[in-house]
mmCIF file with all atom_site columns, C-alpha atoms in Angstrom:
data_model
loop_
_atom_site.group_PDB
_atom_site.id
_atom_site.type_symbol
_atom_site.label_atom_id
_atom_site.label_alt_id
_atom_site.label_comp_id
_atom_site.label_asym_id
_atom_site.label_entity_id
_atom_site.label_seq_id
_atom_site.pdbx_PDB_ins_code
_atom_site.Cartn_x
_atom_site.Cartn_y
_atom_site.Cartn_z
_atom_site.occupancy
_atom_site.B_iso_or_equiv
_atom_site.pdbx_formal_charge
_atom_site.auth_seq_id
_atom_site.auth_comp_id
_atom_site.auth_asym_id
_atom_site.auth_atom_id
_atom_site.pdbx_PDB_model_num
ATOM 1   C CA . MET A 1 1   ? 108.963 242.143 106.805 1.00 40.00 ? 11  MET A CA 1
ATOM 2   C CA . SER A 1 2   ? 109.479 240.964 110.364 1.00 64.00 ? 12  SER A CA 1
ATOM 3   C CA . ASN A 1 3   ? 110.900 237.639 111.447 1.00 86.00 ? 13  ASN A CA 1
ATOM 4   C CA . ASN A 1 4   ? 108.867 234.604 112.422 1.00 95.00 ? 14  ASN A CA 1
ATOM 5   C CA . LEU A 1 5   ? 108.959 233.671 116.115 1.00 97.00 ? 15  LEU A CA 1
ATOM 6   C CA . THR A 1 6   ? 108.064 230.112 117.199 1.00 98.00 ? 16  THR A CA 1
ATOM 7   C CA . LEU A 1 7   ? 107.884 228.924 120.807 1.00 98.00 ? 17  LEU A CA 1
ATOM 8   C CA . VAL A 1 8   ? 108.257 225.193 121.464 1.00 98.00 ? 18  VAL A CA 1
ATOM 9   C CA . ILE A 1 9   ? 107.152 224.298 124.988 1.00 98.00 ? 19  ILE A CA 1
ATOM 10  C CA . GLY A 1 10  ? 106.959 220.977 126.791 1.00 97.00 ? 20  GLY A CA 1
ATOM 11  C CA . GLY A 1 11  ? 107.942 219.002 129.833 1.00 94.00 ? 21  GLY A CA 1
ATOM 12  C CA . ALA A 1 12  ? 111.371 217.525 130.533 1.00 90.00 ? 22  ALA A CA 1
ATOM 13  C CA . ALA A 1 13  ? 112.384 214.881 127.984 1.00 91.00 ? 23  ALA A CA 1
ATOM 14  C CA . SER A 1 14  ? 109.201 215.505 125.978 1.00 94.00 ? 24  SER A CA 1
ATOM 15  C CA . GLY A 1 15  ? 111.025 215.763 122.644 1.00 95.00 ? 25  GLY A CA 1
ATOM 16  C CA . LYS A 1 16  ? 110.817 219.536 122.396 1.00 96.00 ? 26  LYS A CA 1
ATOM 17  C CA . SER A 1 17  ? 114.485 220.124 121.454 1.00 94.00 ? 27  SER A CA 1
ATOM 18  C CA . ALA A 1 18  ? 114.411 217.479 118.702 1.00 93.00 ? 28  ALA A CA 1
ATOM 19  C CA . TYR A 1 19  ? 111.157 218.941 117.386 1.00 97.00 ? 29  TYR A CA 1
ATOM 20  C CA . ALA A 1 20  ? 112.571 222.485 117.425 1.00 97.00 ? 30  ALA A CA 1
ATOM 21  C CA . GLU A 1 21  ? 115.756 221.350 115.681 1.00 95.00 ? 31  GLU A CA 1
ATOM 22  C CA . ASN A 1 22  ? 113.665 219.716 112.959 1.00 95.00 ? 32  ASN A CA 1
ATOM 23  C CA . LEU A 1 23  ? 111.700 222.938 112.469 1.00 96.00 ? 33  LEU A CA 1
ATOM 24  C CA . VAL A 1 24  ? 114.964 224.819 112.008 1.00 97.00 ? 34  VAL A CA 1
ATOM 25  C CA . VAL A 1 25  ? 116.461 222.275 109.591 1.00 96.00 ? 35  VAL A CA 1
ATOM 26  C CA . ASN A 1 26  ? 113.308 222.326 107.468 1.00 95.00 ? 36  ASN A CA 1
ATOM 27  C CA . THR A 1 27  ? 113.641 226.077 106.832 1.00 95.00 ? 37  THR A CA 1
ATOM 28  C CA . HIS A 1 28  ? 116.726 225.377 104.673 1.00 94.00 ? 38  HIS A CA 1
ATOM 29  C CA . LYS A 1 29  ? 118.287 228.568 106.053 1.00 97.00 ? 39  LYS A CA 1
ATOM 30  C CA . SER A 1 30  ? 121.649 228.863 107.772 1.00 97.00 ? 40  SER A CA 1
ATOM 31  C CA . ARG A 1 31  ? 121.261 227.411 111.280 1.00 97.00 ? 41  ARG A CA 1
ATOM 32  C CA . VAL A 1 32  ? 122.417 229.198 114.424 1.00 97.00 ? 42  VAL A CA 1
ATOM 33  C CA . TYR A 1 33  ? 122.171 227.470 117.818 1.00 96.00 ? 43  TYR A CA 1
ATOM 34  C CA . LEU A 1 34  ? 122.179 229.723 120.889 1.00 97.00 ? 44  LEU A CA 1
ATOM 35  C CA . ALA A 1 35  ? 123.125 227.570 123.869 1.00 95.00 ? 45  ALA A CA 1
ATOM 36  C CA . THR A 1 36  ? 122.073 228.972 127.227 1.00 96.00 ? 46  THR A CA 1
ATOM 37  C CA . ALA A 1 37  ? 123.179 226.102 129.483 1.00 92.00 ? 47  ALA A CA 1
ATOM 38  C CA . ARG A 1 38  ? 126.186 226.454 131.712 1.00 91.00 ? 48  ARG A CA 1
ATOM 39  C CA . VAL A 1 39  ? 128.235 223.274 131.902 1.00 89.00 ? 49  VAL A CA 1
ATOM 40  C CA . LEU A 1 40  ? 128.973 222.989 135.630 1.00 87.00 ? 50  LEU A CA 1
ATOM 41  C CA . ASP A 1 41  ? 129.164 219.216 136.116 1.00 90.00 ? 51  ASP A CA 1
ATOM 42  C CA . GLY A 1 42  ? 129.691 215.917 134.329 1.00 91.00 ? 52  GLY A CA 1
ATOM 43  C CA . GLU A 1 43  ? 125.987 215.179 133.881 1.00 90.00 ? 53  GLU A CA 1
ATOM 44  C CA . MET A 1 44  ? 125.442 218.516 132.108 1.00 86.00 ? 54  MET A CA 1
ATOM 45  C CA . GLU A 1 45  ? 128.554 217.948 130.021 1.00 89.00 ? 55  GLU A CA 1
ATOM 46  C CA . GLN A 1 46  ? 127.097 214.609 128.843 1.00 91.00 ? 56  GLN A CA 1
ATOM 47  C CA . LYS A 1 47  ? 123.727 216.210 128.102 1.00 84.00 ? 57  LYS A CA 1
ATOM 48  C CA . VAL A 1 48  ? 125.336 218.954 126.009 1.00 84.00 ? 58  VAL A CA 1
ATOM 49  C CA . ALA A 1 49  ? 127.423 216.383 124.102 1.00 87.00 ? 59  ALA A CA 1
ATOM 50  C CA . ARG A 1 50  ? 124.286 214.299 123.446 1.00 86.00 ? 60  ARG A CA 1
ATOM 51  C CA . HIS A 1 51  ? 122.427 217.369 122.112 1.00 83.00 ? 61  HIS A CA 1
ATOM 52  C CA . LYS A 1 52  ? 125.354 218.300 119.821 1.00 84.00 ? 62  LYS A CA 1
ATOM 53  C CA . GLU A 1 53  ? 125.447 214.759 118.464 1.00 86.00 ? 63  GLU A CA 1
ATOM 54  C CA . MET A 1 54  ? 121.674 214.780 117.856 1.00 83.00 ? 64  MET A CA 1
ATOM 55  C CA . ARG A 1 55  ? 121.919 218.097 115.963 1.00 85.00 ? 65  ARG A CA 1
ATOM 56  C CA . GLY A 1 56  ? 124.767 216.920 113.765 1.00 84.00 ? 66  GLY A CA 1
ATOM 57  C CA . ALA A 1 57  ? 126.816 219.132 111.478 1.00 88.00 ? 67  ALA A CA 1
ATOM 58  C CA . GLY A 1 58  ? 125.685 222.338 109.834 1.00 94.00 ? 68  GLY A CA 1
ATOM 59  C CA . TRP A 1 59  ? 125.060 224.441 112.924 1.00 96.00 ? 69  TRP A CA 1
ATOM 60  C CA . GLU A 1 60  ? 126.877 227.531 114.146 1.00 95.00 ? 70  GLU A CA 1
ATOM 61  C CA . THR A 1 61  ? 126.793 227.121 117.942 1.00 94.00 ? 71  THR A CA 1
ATOM 62  C CA . LEU A 1 62  ? 127.194 230.146 120.200 1.00 95.00 ? 72  LEU A CA 1
ATOM 63  C CA . GLU A 1 63  ? 127.151 229.987 123.989 1.00 94.00 ? 73  GLU A CA 1
ATOM 64  C CA . THR A 1 64  ? 125.138 232.774 125.563 1.00 96.00 ? 74  THR A CA 1
ATOM 65  C CA . PRO A 1 65  ? 123.939 232.004 129.093 1.00 96.00 ? 75  PRO A CA 1
ATOM 66  C CA . LEU A 1 66  ? 122.686 235.523 129.893 1.00 98.00 ? 76  LEU A CA 1
ATOM 67  C CA . THR A 1 67  ? 122.455 237.856 126.870 1.00 97.00 ? 77  THR A CA 1
ATOM 68  C CA . PRO A 1 68  ? 121.231 236.081 123.720 1.00 98.00 ? 78  PRO A CA 1
ATOM 69  C CA . GLU A 1 69  ? 119.647 239.349 122.558 1.00 97.00 ? 79  GLU A CA 1
ATOM 70  C CA . LYS A 1 70  ? 123.116 240.693 121.686 1.00 97.00 ? 80  LYS A CA 1
ATOM 71  C CA . ILE A 1 71  ? 123.613 237.819 119.235 1.00 97.00 ? 81  ILE A CA 1
ATOM 72  C CA . LEU A 1 72  ? 120.018 237.934 117.962 1.00 97.00 ? 82  LEU A CA 1
ATOM 73  C CA . LEU A 1 73  ? 120.471 241.535 116.862 1.00 96.00 ? 83  LEU A CA 1
ATOM 74  C CA . GLN A 1 74  ? 123.460 240.529 114.694 1.00 97.00 ? 84  GLN A CA 1
ATOM 75  C CA . ARG A 1 75  ? 121.668 237.785 112.737 1.00 97.00 ? 85  ARG A CA 1
ATOM 76  C CA . THR A 1 76  ? 120.373 238.120 109.178 1.00 97.00 ? 86  THR A CA 1
ATOM 77  C CA . ALA A 1 77  ? 117.192 237.162 107.335 1.00 97.00 ? 87  ALA A CA 1
ATOM 78  C CA . SER A 1 78  ? 119.072 234.284 105.665 1.00 97.00 ? 88  SER A CA 1
ATOM 79  C CA . GLU A 1 79  ? 119.426 232.574 109.072 1.00 98.00 ? 89  GLU A CA 1
ATOM 80  C CA . VAL A 1 80  ? 117.193 230.822 111.559 1.00 98.00 ? 90  VAL A CA 1
ATOM 81  C CA . VAL A 1 81  ? 118.120 230.888 115.239 1.00 98.00 ? 91  VAL A CA 1
ATOM 82  C CA . LEU A 1 82  ? 117.320 228.185 117.776 1.00 98.00 ? 92  LEU A CA 1
ATOM 83  C CA . LEU A 1 83  ? 117.482 229.419 121.380 1.00 98.00 ? 93  LEU A CA 1
ATOM 84  C CA . ASP A 1 84  ? 117.729 226.351 123.610 1.00 96.00 ? 94  ASP A CA 1
ATOM 85  C CA . CYS A 1 85  ? 116.544 226.988 126.155 1.00 95.00 ? 95  CYS A CA 1
ATOM 86  C CA . ALA A 1 86  ? 114.675 229.784 127.913 1.00 98.00 ? 96  ALA A CA 1
ATOM 87  C CA . THR A 1 87  ? 114.506 227.683 131.089 1.00 97.00 ? 97  THR A CA 1
ATOM 88  C CA . MET A 1 88  ? 118.289 227.484 131.461 1.00 96.00 ? 98  MET A CA 1
ATOM 89  C CA . TRP A 1 89  ? 118.517 231.173 130.591 1.00 98.00 ? 99  TRP A CA 1
ATOM 90  C CA . LEU A 1 90  ? 116.068 231.959 133.413 1.00 98.00 ? 100 LEU A CA 1
ATOM 91  C CA . MET A 1 91  ? 117.935 229.746 135.890 1.00 96.00 ? 101 MET A CA 1
ATOM 92  C CA . ASN A 1 92  ? 121.191 231.535 135.042 1.00 97.00 ? 102 ASN A CA 1
ATOM 93  C CA . HIS A 1 93  ? 119.579 234.874 135.831 1.00 97.00 ? 103 HIS A CA 1
ATOM 94  C CA . LEU A 1 94  ? 118.052 233.597 139.064 1.00 95.00 ? 104 LEU A CA 1
ATOM 95  C CA . MET A 1 95  ? 121.364 232.148 140.225 1.00 94.00 ? 105 MET A CA 1
ATOM 96  C CA . ASP A 1 96  ? 123.223 235.358 139.314 1.00 96.00 ? 106 ASP A CA 1
ATOM 97  C CA . GLU A 1 97  ? 120.476 237.431 140.985 1.00 95.00 ? 107 GLU A CA 1
ATOM 98  C CA . THR A 1 98  ? 120.148 239.770 138.018 1.00 96.00 ? 108 THR A CA 1
ATOM 99  C CA . ASP A 1 99  ? 117.213 242.073 137.285 1.00 97.00 ? 109 ASP A CA 1
ATOM 100 C CA . LEU A 1 100 ? 114.794 239.542 135.760 1.00 96.00 ? 110 LEU A CA 1
ATOM 101 C CA . ASN A 1 101 ? 112.368 242.137 134.431 1.00 96.00 ? 111 ASN A CA 1
ATOM 102 C CA . ALA A 1 102 ? 115.129 243.981 132.568 1.00 98.00 ? 112 ALA A CA 1
ATOM 103 C CA . ALA A 1 103 ? 116.609 240.724 131.266 1.00 98.00 ? 113 ALA A CA 1
ATOM 104 C CA . GLU A 1 104 ? 113.235 239.463 130.022 1.00 97.00 ? 114 GLU A CA 1
ATOM 105 C CA . THR A 1 105 ? 112.437 242.787 128.372 1.00 97.00 ? 115 THR A CA 1
ATOM 106 C CA . ALA A 1 106 ? 115.806 242.717 126.582 1.00 98.00 ? 116 ALA A CA 1
ATOM 107 C CA . LEU A 1 107 ? 115.350 239.096 125.493 1.00 98.00 ? 117 LEU A CA 1
ATOM 108 C CA . ILE A 1 108 ? 111.895 239.643 124.017 1.00 97.00 ? 118 ILE A CA 1
ATOM 109 C CA . ALA A 1 109 ? 112.999 242.886 122.349 1.00 97.00 ? 119 ALA A CA 1
ATOM 110 C CA . GLY A 1 110 ? 115.951 241.023 120.810 1.00 97.00 ? 120 GLY A CA 1
ATOM 111 C CA . LEU A 1 111 ? 113.711 238.223 119.560 1.00 97.00 ? 121 LEU A CA 1
ATOM 112 C CA . ARG A 1 112 ? 111.337 240.736 117.970 1.00 96.00 ? 122 ARG A CA 1
ATOM 113 C CA . ALA A 1 113 ? 114.107 242.905 116.485 1.00 96.00 ? 123 ALA A CA 1
ATOM 114 C CA . SER A 1 114 ? 116.179 240.065 115.040 1.00 97.00 ? 124 SER A CA 1
ATOM 115 C CA . LYS A 1 115 ? 116.108 239.804 111.268 1.00 97.00 ? 125 LYS A CA 1
ATOM 116 C CA . ALA A 1 116 ? 116.429 236.023 111.566 1.00 98.00 ? 126 ALA A CA 1
ATOM 117 C CA . ASP A 1 117 ? 113.513 233.697 112.176 1.00 97.00 ? 127 ASP A CA 1
ATOM 118 C CA . CYS A 1 118 ? 113.704 232.432 115.768 1.00 98.00 ? 128 CYS A CA 1
ATOM 119 C CA . VAL A 1 119 ? 112.663 229.212 117.494 1.00 98.00 ? 129 VAL A CA 1
ATOM 120 C CA . ILE A 1 120 ? 112.717 229.189 121.305 1.00 98.00 ? 130 ILE A CA 1
ATOM 121 C CA . VAL A 1 121 ? 112.615 226.050 123.440 1.00 98.00 ? 131 VAL A CA 1
ATOM 122 C CA . THR A 1 122 ? 111.207 226.304 126.964 1.00 98.00 ? 132 THR A CA 1
ATOM 123 C CA . ASN A 1 123 ? 109.973 224.008 129.698 1.00 97.00 ? 133 ASN A CA 1
ATOM 124 C CA . GLU A 1 124 ? 106.446 223.812 131.052 1.00 96.00 ? 134 GLU A CA 1
ATOM 125 C CA . LEU A 1 125 ? 106.843 223.545 134.815 1.00 92.00 ? 135 LEU A CA 1
ATOM 126 C CA . GLY A 1 126 ? 103.354 224.289 136.050 1.00 86.00 ? 136 GLY A CA 1
ATOM 127 C CA . LEU A 1 127 ? 101.832 220.820 135.763 1.00 88.00 ? 137 LEU A CA 1
ATOM 128 C CA . GLY A 1 128 ? 103.617 219.254 138.732 1.00 84.00 ? 138 GLY A CA 1
ATOM 129 C CA . ILE A 1 129 ? 103.476 219.557 142.493 1.00 87.00 ? 139 ILE A CA 1
ATOM 130 C CA . VAL A 1 130 ? 104.132 222.742 144.448 1.00 89.00 ? 140 VAL A CA 1
ATOM 131 C CA . PRO A 1 131 ? 107.859 222.751 145.275 1.00 89.00 ? 141 PRO A CA 1
ATOM 132 C CA . ALA A 1 132 ? 108.845 222.554 148.941 1.00 92.00 ? 142 ALA A CA 1
ATOM 133 C CA . ASP A 1 133 ? 111.425 225.375 148.973 1.00 94.00 ? 143 ASP A CA 1
ATOM 134 C CA . ALA A 1 134 ? 111.178 229.088 148.228 1.00 94.00 ? 144 ALA A CA 1
ATOM 135 C CA . LEU A 1 135 ? 113.776 229.199 145.426 1.00 91.00 ? 145 LEU A CA 1
ATOM 136 C CA . SER A 1 136 ? 112.070 226.372 143.535 1.00 92.00 ? 146 SER A CA 1
ATOM 137 C CA . ARG A 1 137 ? 108.657 228.021 143.950 1.00 94.00 ? 147 ARG A CA 1
ATOM 138 C CA . ARG A 1 138 ? 110.085 231.349 142.707 1.00 94.00 ? 148 ARG A CA 1
ATOM 139 C CA . PHE A 1 139 ? 111.701 229.595 139.740 1.00 95.00 ? 149 PHE A CA 1
ATOM 140 C CA . ARG A 1 140 ? 108.443 227.848 138.825 1.00 95.00 ? 150 ARG A CA 1
ATOM 141 C CA . GLN A 1 141 ? 106.523 231.133 139.099 1.00 95.00 ? 151 GLN A CA 1
ATOM 142 C CA . LYS A 1 142 ? 109.046 233.077 137.017 1.00 97.00 ? 152 LYS A CA 1
ATOM 143 C CA . GLN A 1 143 ? 109.175 230.308 134.400 1.00 97.00 ? 153 GLN A CA 1
ATOM 144 C CA . GLY A 1 144 ? 105.394 230.404 134.047 1.00 97.00 ? 154 GLY A CA 1
ATOM 145 C CA . GLU A 1 145 ? 105.439 234.182 133.652 1.00 97.00 ? 155 GLU A CA 1
ATOM 146 C CA . LEU A 1 146 ? 108.293 234.042 131.123 1.00 98.00 ? 156 LEU A CA 1
ATOM 147 C CA . ASN A 1 147 ? 106.457 231.375 129.119 1.00 98.00 ? 157 ASN A CA 1
ATOM 148 C CA . GLN A 1 148 ? 103.316 233.513 129.022 1.00 98.00 ? 158 GLN A CA 1
ATOM 149 C CA . HIS A 1 149 ? 105.291 236.520 127.763 1.00 98.00 ? 159 HIS A CA 1
ATOM 150 C CA . LEU A 1 150 ? 107.166 234.473 125.156 1.00 98.00 ? 160 LEU A CA 1
ATOM 151 C CA . ALA A 1 151 ? 103.891 232.908 123.985 1.00 98.00 ? 161 ALA A CA 1
ATOM 152 C CA . ALA A 1 152 ? 102.288 236.339 123.660 1.00 98.00 ? 162 ALA A CA 1
ATOM 153 C CA . ALA A 1 153 ? 105.218 237.535 121.519 1.00 97.00 ? 163 ALA A CA 1
ATOM 154 C CA . ALA A 1 154 ? 105.340 234.384 119.361 1.00 98.00 ? 164 ALA A CA 1
ATOM 155 C CA . ASP A 1 155 ? 103.611 233.895 116.038 1.00 97.00 ? 165 ASP A CA 1
ATOM 156 C CA . THR A 1 156 ? 103.387 230.154 116.645 1.00 98.00 ? 166 THR A CA 1
ATOM 157 C CA . VAL A 1 157 ? 103.320 228.162 119.891 1.00 98.00 ? 167 VAL A CA 1
ATOM 158 C CA . VAL A 1 158 ? 103.695 224.376 119.843 1.00 98.00 ? 168 VAL A CA 1
ATOM 159 C CA . ASN A 1 159 ? 103.273 222.208 122.941 1.00 98.00 ? 169 ASN A CA 1
ATOM 160 C CA . ILE A 1 160 ? 105.172 218.910 122.782 1.00 98.00 ? 170 ILE A CA 1
ATOM 161 C CA . VAL A 1 161 ? 103.811 215.968 124.782 1.00 96.00 ? 171 VAL A CA 1
ATOM 162 C CA . ALA A 1 162 ? 105.418 212.522 124.399 1.00 95.00 ? 172 ALA A CA 1
ATOM 163 C CA . GLY A 1 163 ? 107.127 213.729 121.214 1.00 94.00 ? 173 GLY A CA 1
ATOM 164 C CA . LEU A 1 164 ? 103.834 214.805 119.646 1.00 96.00 ? 174 LEU A CA 1
ATOM 165 C CA . PRO A 1 165 ? 103.138 218.433 118.660 1.00 97.00 ? 175 PRO A CA 1
ATOM 166 C CA . ASN A 1 166 ? 99.985  220.313 119.583 1.00 97.00 ? 176 ASN A CA 1
ATOM 167 C CA . VAL A 1 167 ? 99.726  223.729 117.969 1.00 98.00 ? 177 VAL A CA 1
ATOM 168 C CA . LEU A 1 168 ? 98.398  226.183 120.565 1.00 98.00 ? 178 LEU A CA 1
ATOM 169 C CA . LYS A 1 169 ? 98.795  229.357 118.495 1.00 98.00 ? 179 LYS A CA 1
ATOM 170 C CA . GLY A 1 170 ? 99.331  230.000 114.795 1.00 96.00 ? 180 GLY A CA 1
ATOM 171 C CA . ALA A 1 171 ? 99.993  227.273 112.245 1.00 90.00 ? 181 ALA A CA 1
ATOM 172 C CA . LEU A 1 172 ? 102.925 225.175 111.126 1.00 81.00 ? 182 LEU A CA 1
#
């Protein structure tokens, strides 16, 4: 039997991380948090601390800014993995100028091959204005493409708007 893959998508501060965390907790499986953010300044340090506090105890947290698939392949069916978030993961790859196609292929293969159920958090960036600079436009484009590929691979896709879930694919 294969794992269950759920994509939770939404805008900034939409409540998507809290919703995803609740999904994970409600499985009653061992919880693994894959953190993709790099803490490069005080504001990000505060954000990470706030997220840890919101999650509370009972999570194994592993930092993996570029290669979460390596950890995903080591997980078991008694666990559920929360990857938070695909947007930070993508930004890390863009900033490091890695091969995005190879990285995305490896990520999706790892999500599919993992024995653990997986919940992925990602940002919807395509509802705003067209960015003024080339890097921001490339990031927005790549994020949209990544989201489409993750959604295609997922069993369930939930869009969070103002803290409220809308199921786009599958069922909860």
